[in-house]
PDB file of N, CA and C and ligand atoms in Angstrom:
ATOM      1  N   UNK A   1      58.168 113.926  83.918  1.00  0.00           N
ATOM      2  CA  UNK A   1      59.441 114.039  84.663  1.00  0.00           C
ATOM      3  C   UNK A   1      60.575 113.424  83.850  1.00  0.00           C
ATOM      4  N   UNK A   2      61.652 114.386  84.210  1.00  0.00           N
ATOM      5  CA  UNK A   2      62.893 113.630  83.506  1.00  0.00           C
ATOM      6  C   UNK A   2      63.242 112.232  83.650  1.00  0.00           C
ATOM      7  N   UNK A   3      63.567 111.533  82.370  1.00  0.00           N
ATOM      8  CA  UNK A   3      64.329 109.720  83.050  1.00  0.00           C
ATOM      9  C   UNK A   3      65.609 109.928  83.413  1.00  0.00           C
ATOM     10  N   UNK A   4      65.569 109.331  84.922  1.00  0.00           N
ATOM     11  CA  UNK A   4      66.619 109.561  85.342  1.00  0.00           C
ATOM     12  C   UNK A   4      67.673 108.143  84.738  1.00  0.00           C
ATOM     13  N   UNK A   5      68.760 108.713  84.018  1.00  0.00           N
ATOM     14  CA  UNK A   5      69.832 107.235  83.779  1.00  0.00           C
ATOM     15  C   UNK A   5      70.643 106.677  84.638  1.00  0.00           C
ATOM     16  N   UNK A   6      71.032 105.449  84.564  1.00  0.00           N
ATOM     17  CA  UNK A   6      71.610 104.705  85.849  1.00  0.00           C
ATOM     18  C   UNK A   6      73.327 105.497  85.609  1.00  0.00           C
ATOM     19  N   UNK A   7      73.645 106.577  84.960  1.00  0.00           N
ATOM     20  CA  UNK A   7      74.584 107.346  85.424  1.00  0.00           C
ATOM     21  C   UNK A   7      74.833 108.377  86.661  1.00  0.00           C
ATOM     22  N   UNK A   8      73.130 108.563  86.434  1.00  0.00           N
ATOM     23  CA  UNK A   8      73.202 109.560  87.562  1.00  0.00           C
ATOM     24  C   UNK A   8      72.898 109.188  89.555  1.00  0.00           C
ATOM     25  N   UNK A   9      72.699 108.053  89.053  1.00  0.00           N
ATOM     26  CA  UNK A   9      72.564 106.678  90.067  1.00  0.00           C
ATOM     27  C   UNK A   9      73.819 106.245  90.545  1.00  0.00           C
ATOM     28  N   UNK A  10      74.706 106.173  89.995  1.00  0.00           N
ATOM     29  CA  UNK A  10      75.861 105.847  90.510  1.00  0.00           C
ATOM     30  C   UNK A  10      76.861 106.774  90.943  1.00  0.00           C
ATOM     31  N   UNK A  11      77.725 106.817  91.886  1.00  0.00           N
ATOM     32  CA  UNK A  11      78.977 108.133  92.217  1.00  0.00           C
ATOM     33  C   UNK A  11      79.627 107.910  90.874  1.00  0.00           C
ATOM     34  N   UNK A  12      80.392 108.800  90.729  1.00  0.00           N
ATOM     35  CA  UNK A  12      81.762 109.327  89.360  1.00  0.00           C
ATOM     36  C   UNK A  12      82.769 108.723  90.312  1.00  0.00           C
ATOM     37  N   UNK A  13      82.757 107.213  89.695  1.00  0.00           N
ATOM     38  CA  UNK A  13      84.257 106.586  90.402  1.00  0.00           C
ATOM     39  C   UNK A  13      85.529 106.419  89.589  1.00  0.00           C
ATOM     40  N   UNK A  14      85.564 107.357  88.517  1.00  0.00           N
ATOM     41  CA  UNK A  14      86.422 106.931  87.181  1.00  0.00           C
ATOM     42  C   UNK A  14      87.903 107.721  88.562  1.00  0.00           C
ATOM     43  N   UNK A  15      87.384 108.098  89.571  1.00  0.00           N
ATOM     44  CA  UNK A  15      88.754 108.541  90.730  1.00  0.00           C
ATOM     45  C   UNK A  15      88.514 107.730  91.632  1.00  0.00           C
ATOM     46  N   UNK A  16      87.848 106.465  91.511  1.00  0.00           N
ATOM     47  CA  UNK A  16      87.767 105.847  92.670  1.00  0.00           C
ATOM     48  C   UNK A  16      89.061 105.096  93.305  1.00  0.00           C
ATOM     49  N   UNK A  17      89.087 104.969  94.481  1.00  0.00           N
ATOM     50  CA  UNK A  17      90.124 104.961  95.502  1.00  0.00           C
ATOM     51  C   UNK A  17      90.513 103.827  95.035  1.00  0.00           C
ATOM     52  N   UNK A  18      92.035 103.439  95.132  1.00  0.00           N
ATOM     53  CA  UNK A  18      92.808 102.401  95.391  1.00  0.00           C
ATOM     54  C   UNK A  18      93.004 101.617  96.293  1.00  0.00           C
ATOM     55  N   UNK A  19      93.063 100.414  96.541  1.00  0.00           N
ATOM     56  CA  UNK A  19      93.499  99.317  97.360  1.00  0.00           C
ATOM     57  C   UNK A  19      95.040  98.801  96.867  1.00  0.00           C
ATOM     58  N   UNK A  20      95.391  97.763  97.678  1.00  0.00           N
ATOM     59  CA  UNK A  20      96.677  97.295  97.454  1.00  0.00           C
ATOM     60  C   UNK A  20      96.127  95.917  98.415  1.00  0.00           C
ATOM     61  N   UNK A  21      96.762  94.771  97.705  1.00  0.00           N
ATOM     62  CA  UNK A  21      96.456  93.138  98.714  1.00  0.00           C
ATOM     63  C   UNK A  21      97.850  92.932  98.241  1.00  0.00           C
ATOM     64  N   UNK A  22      98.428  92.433  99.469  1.00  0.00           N
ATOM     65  CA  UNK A  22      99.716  91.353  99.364  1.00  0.00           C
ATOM     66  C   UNK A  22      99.363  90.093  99.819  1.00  0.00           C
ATOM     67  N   UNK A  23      99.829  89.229  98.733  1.00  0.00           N
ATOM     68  CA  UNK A  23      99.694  87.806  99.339  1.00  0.00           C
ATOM     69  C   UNK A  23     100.150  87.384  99.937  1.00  0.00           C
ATOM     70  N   UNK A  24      99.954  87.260 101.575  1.00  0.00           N
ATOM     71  CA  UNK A  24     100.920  85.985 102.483  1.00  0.00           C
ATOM     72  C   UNK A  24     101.413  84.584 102.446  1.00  0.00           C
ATOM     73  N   UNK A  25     100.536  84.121 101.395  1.00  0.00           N
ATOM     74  CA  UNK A  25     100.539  82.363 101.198  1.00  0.00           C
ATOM     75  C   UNK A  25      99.985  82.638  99.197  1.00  0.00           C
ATOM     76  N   UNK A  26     100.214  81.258  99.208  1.00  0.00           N
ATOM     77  CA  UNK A  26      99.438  80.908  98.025  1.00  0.00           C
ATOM     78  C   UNK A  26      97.797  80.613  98.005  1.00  0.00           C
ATOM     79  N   UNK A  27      96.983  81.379  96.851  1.00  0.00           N
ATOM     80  CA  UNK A  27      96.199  81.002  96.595  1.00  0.00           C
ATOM     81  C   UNK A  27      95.164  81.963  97.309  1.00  0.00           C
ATOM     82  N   UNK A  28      95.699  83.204  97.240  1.00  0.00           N
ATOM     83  CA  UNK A  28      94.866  84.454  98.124  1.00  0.00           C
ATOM     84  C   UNK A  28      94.010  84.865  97.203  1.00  0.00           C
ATOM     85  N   UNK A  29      92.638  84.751  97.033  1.00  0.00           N
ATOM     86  CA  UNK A  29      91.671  85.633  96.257  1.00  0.00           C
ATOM     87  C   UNK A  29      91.212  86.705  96.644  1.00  0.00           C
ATOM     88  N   UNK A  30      91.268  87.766  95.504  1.00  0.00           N
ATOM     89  CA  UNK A  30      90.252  89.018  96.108  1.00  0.00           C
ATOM     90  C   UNK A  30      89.083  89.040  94.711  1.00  0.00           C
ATOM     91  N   UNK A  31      88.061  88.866  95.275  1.00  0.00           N
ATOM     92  CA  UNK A  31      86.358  88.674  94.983  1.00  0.00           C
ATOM     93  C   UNK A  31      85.969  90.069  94.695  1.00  0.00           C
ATOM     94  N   UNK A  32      85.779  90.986  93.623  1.00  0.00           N
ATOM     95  CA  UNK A  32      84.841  91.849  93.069  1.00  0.00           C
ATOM     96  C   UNK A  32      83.527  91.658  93.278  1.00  0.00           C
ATOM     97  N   UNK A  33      82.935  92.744  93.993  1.00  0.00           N
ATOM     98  CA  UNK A  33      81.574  92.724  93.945  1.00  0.00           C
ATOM     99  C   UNK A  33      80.521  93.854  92.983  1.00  0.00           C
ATOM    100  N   UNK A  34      79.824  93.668  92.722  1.00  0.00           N
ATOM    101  CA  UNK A  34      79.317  94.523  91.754  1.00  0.00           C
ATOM    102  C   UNK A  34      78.658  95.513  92.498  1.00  0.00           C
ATOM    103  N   UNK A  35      78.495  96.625  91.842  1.00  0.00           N
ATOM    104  CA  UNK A  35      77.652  97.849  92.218  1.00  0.00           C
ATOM    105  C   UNK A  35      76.238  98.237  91.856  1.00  0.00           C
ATOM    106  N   UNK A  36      75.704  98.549  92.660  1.00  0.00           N
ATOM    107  CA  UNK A  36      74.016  98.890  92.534  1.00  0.00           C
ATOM    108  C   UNK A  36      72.860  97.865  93.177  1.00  0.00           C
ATOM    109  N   UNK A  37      72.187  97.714  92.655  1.00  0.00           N
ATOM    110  CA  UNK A  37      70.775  96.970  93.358  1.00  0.00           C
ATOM    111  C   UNK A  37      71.517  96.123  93.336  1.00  0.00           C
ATOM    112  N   UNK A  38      72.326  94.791  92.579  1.00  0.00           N
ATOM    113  CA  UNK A  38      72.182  93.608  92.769  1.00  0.00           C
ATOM    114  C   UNK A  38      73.737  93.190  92.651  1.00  0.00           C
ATOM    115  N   UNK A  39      73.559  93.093  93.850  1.00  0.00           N
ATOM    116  CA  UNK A  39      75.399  92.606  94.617  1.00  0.00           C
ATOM    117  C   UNK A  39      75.885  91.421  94.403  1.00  0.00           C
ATOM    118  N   UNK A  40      76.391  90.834  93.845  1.00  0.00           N
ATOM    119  CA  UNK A  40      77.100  89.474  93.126  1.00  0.00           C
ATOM    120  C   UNK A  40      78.648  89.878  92.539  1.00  0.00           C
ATOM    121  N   UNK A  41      78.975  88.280  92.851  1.00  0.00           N
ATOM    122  CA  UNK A  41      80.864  88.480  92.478  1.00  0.00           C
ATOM    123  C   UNK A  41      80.604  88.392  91.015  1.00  0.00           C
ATOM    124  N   UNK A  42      82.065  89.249  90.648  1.00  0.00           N
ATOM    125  CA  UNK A  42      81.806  89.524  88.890  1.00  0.00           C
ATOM    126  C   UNK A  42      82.933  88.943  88.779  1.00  0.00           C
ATOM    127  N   UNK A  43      84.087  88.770  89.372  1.00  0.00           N
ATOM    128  CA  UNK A  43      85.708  88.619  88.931  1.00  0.00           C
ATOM    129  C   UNK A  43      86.261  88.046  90.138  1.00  0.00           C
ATOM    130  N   UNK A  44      86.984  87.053  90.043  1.00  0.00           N
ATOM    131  CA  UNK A  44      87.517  87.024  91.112  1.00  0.00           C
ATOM    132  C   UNK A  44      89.331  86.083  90.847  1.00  0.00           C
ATOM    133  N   UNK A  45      90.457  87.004  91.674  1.00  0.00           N
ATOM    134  CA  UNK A  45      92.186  87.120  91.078  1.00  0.00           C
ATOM    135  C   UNK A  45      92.283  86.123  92.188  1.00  0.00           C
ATOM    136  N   UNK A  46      93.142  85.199  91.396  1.00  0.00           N
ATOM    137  CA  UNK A  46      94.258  84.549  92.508  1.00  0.00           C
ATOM    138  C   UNK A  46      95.450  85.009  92.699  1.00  0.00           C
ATOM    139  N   UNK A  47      95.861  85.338  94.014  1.00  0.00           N
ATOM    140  CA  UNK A  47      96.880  85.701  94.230  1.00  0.00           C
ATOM    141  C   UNK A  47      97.997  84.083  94.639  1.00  0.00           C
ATOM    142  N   UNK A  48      99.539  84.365  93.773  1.00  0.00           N
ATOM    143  CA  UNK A  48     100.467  83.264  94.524  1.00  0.00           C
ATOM    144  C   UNK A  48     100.913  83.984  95.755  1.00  0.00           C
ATOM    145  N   UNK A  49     101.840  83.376  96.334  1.00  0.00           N
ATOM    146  CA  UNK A  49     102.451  84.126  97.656  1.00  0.00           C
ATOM    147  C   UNK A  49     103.255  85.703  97.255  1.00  0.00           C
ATOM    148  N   UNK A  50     103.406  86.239  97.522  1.00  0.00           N
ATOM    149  CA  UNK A  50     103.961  87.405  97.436  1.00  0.00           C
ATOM    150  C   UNK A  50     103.759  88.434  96.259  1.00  0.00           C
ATOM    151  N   UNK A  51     102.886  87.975  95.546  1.00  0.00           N
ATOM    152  CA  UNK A  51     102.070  88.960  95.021  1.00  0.00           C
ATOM    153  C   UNK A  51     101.341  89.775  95.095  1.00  0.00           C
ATOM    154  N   UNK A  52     100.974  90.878  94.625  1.00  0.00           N
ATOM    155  CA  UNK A  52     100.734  92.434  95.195  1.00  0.00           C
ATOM    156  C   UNK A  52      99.765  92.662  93.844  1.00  0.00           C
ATOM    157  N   UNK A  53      98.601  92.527  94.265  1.00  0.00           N
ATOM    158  CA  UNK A  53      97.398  93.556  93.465  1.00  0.00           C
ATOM    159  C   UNK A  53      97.161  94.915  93.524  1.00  0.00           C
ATOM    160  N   UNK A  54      97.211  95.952  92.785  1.00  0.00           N
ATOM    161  CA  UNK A  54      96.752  97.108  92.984  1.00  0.00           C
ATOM    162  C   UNK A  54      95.682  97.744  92.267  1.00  0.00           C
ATOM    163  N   UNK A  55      94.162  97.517  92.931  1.00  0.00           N
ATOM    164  CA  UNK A  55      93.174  98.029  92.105  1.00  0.00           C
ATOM    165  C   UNK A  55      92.046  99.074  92.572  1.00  0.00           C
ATOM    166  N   UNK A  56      91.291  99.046  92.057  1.00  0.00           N
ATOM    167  CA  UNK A  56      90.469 100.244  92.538  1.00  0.00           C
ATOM    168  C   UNK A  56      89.010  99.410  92.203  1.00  0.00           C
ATOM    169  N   UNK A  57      87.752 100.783  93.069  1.00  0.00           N
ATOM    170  CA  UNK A  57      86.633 100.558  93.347  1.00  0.00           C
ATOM    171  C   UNK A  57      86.320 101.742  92.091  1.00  0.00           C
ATOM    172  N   UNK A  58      85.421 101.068  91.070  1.00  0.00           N
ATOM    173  CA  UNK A  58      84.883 101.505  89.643  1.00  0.00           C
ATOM    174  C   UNK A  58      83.054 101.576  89.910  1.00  0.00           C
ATOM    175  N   UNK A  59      83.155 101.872  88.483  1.00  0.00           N
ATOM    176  CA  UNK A  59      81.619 101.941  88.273  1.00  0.00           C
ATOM    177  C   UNK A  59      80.967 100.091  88.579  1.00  0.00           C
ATOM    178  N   UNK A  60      81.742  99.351  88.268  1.00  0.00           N
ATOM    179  CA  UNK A  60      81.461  97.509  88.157  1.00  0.00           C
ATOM    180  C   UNK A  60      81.979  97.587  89.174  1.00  0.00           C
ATOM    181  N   UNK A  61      82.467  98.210  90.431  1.00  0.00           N
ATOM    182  CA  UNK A  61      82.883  97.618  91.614  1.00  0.00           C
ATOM    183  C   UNK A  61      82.954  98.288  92.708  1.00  0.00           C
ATOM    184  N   UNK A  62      82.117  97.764  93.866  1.00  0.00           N
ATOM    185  CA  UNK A  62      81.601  98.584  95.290  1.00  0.00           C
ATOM    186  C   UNK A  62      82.025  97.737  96.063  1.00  0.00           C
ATOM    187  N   UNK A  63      82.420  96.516  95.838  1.00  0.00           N
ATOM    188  CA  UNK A  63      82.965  95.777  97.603  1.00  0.00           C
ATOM    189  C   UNK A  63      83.682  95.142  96.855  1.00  0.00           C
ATOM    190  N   UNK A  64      85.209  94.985  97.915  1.00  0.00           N
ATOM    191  CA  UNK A  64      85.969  93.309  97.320  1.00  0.00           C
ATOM    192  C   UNK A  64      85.465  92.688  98.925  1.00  0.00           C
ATOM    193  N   UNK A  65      86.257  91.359  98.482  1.00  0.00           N
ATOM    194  CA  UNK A  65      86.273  90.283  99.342  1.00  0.00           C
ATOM    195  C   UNK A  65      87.247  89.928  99.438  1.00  0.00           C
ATOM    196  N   UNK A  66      88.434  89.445 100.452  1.00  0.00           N
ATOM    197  CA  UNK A  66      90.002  89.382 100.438  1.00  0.00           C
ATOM    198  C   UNK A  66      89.193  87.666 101.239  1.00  0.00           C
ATOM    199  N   UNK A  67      89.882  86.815 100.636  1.00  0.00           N
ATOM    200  CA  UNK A  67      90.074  85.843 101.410  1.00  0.00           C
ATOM    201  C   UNK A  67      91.191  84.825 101.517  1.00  0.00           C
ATOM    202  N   UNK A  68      91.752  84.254 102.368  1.00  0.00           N
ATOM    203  CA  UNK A  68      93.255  83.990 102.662  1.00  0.00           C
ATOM    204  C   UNK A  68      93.976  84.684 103.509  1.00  0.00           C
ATOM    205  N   UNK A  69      95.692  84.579 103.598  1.00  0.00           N
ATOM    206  CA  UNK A  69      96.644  85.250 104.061  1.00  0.00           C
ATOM    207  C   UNK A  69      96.849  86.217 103.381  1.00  0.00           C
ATOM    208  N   UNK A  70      96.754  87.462 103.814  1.00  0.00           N
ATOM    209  CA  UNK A  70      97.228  88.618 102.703  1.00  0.00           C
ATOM    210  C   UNK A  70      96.802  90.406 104.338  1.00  0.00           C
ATOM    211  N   UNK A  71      97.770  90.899 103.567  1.00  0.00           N
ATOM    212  CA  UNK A  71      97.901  92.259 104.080  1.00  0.00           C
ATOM    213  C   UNK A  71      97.225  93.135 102.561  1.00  0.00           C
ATOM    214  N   UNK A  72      96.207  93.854 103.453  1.00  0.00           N
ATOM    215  CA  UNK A  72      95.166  94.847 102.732  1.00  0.00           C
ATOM    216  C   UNK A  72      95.893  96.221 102.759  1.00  0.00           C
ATOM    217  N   UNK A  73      96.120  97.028 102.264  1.00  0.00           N
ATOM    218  CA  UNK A  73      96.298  98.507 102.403  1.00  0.00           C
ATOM    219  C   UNK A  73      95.434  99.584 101.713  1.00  0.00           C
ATOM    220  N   UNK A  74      94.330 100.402 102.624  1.00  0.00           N
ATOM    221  CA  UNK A  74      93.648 101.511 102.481  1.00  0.00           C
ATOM    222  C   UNK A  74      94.011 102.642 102.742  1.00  0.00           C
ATOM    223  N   UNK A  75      92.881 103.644 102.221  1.00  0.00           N
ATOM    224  CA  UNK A  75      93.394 104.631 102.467  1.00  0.00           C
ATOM    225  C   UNK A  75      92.956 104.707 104.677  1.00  0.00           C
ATOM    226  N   UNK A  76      92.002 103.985 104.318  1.00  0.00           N
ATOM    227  CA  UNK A  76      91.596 103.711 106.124  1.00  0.00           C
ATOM    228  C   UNK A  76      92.769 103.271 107.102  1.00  0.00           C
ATOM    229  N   UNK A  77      93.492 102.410 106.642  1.00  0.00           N
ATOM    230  CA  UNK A  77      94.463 101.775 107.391  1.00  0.00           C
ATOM    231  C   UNK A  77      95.183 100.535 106.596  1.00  0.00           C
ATOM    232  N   UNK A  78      95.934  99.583 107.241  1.00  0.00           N
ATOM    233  CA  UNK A  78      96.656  98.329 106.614  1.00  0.00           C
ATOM    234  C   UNK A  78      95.819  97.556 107.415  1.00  0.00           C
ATOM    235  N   UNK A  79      95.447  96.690 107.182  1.00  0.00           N
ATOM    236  CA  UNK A  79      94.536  95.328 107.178  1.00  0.00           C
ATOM    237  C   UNK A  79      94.944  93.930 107.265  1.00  0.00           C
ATOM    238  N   UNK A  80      95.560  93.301 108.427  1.00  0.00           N
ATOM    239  CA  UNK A  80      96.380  92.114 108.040  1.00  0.00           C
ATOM    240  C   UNK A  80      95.029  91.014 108.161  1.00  0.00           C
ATOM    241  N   UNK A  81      94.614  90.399 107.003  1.00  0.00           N
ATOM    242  CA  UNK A  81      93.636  89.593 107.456  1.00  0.00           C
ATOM    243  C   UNK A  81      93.503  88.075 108.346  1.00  0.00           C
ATOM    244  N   UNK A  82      94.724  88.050 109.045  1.00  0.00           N
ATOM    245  CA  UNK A  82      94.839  87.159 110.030  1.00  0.00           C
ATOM    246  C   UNK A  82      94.537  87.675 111.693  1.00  0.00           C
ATOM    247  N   UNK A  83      94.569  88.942 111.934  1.00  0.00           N
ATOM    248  CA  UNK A  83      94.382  89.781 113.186  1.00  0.00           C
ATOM    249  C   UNK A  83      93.379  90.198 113.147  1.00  0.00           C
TER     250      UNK A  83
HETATM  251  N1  LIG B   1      86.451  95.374  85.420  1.00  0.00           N
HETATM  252  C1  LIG B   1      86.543  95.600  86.830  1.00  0.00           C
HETATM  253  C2  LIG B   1      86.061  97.043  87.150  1.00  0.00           C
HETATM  254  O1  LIG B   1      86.345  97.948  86.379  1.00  0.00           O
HETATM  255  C3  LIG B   1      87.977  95.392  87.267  1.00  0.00           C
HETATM  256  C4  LIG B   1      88.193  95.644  88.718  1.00  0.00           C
HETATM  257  C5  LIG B   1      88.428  96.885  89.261  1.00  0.00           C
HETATM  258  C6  LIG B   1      88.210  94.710  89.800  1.00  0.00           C
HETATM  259  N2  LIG B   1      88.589  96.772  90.603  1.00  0.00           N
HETATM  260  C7  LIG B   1      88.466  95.475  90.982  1.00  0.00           C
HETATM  261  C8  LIG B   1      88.050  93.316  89.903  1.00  0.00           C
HETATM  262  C9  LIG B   1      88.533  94.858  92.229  1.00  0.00           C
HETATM  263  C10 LIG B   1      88.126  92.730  91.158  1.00  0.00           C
HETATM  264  C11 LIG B   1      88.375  93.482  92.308  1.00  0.00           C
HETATM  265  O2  LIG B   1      85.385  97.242  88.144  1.00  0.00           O
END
């Protein structure tokens, strides 16, 4: 049987979707999580107050983690992480 490579294991995220975090306060992190069998933070941004990340979900990345004051924006909805 063919070997299957961990390309064909993963979705084609080189279009993977965008996020947007605004920082409400100082000191807002958003936590990268890695993709595939073994889920662990790879990177993780400090945001100051009013700073605005705009990144995306890649081949190295299947979950963030927003923690702090900050407004999330998806394609799902806006996300205020205090409500
Ligand atoms: N090198 C990471 C990647 O390509 C950079 C990255 C993309 C990232 N999206 C992210 C880091 C979200 C933290 C959170 O996957």
């Amino acid at each position: 049987m063919e070997q299957r490579h961990q390309a064909d294991e993963v979705p084609d995220v080189n279009g993977g979707d965008y996020f947007v975090v605004k920082a409400k306060d100082q000191g807002v992190t958003v936590i990268g999580l890695t993709r595939g069998k073994d889920t662990r933070f790879h990177h993780t941004e400090k945001l100051d107050k009013g700073e605005v990340l705009i990144a995306q979900f890649t081949d190295h990345t299947s979950a963030v983690k927003v923690r702090g004051k900050a407004v999330v924006y998806t394609k799902h909805g806006i996300i205020d992480t205090e409500e």
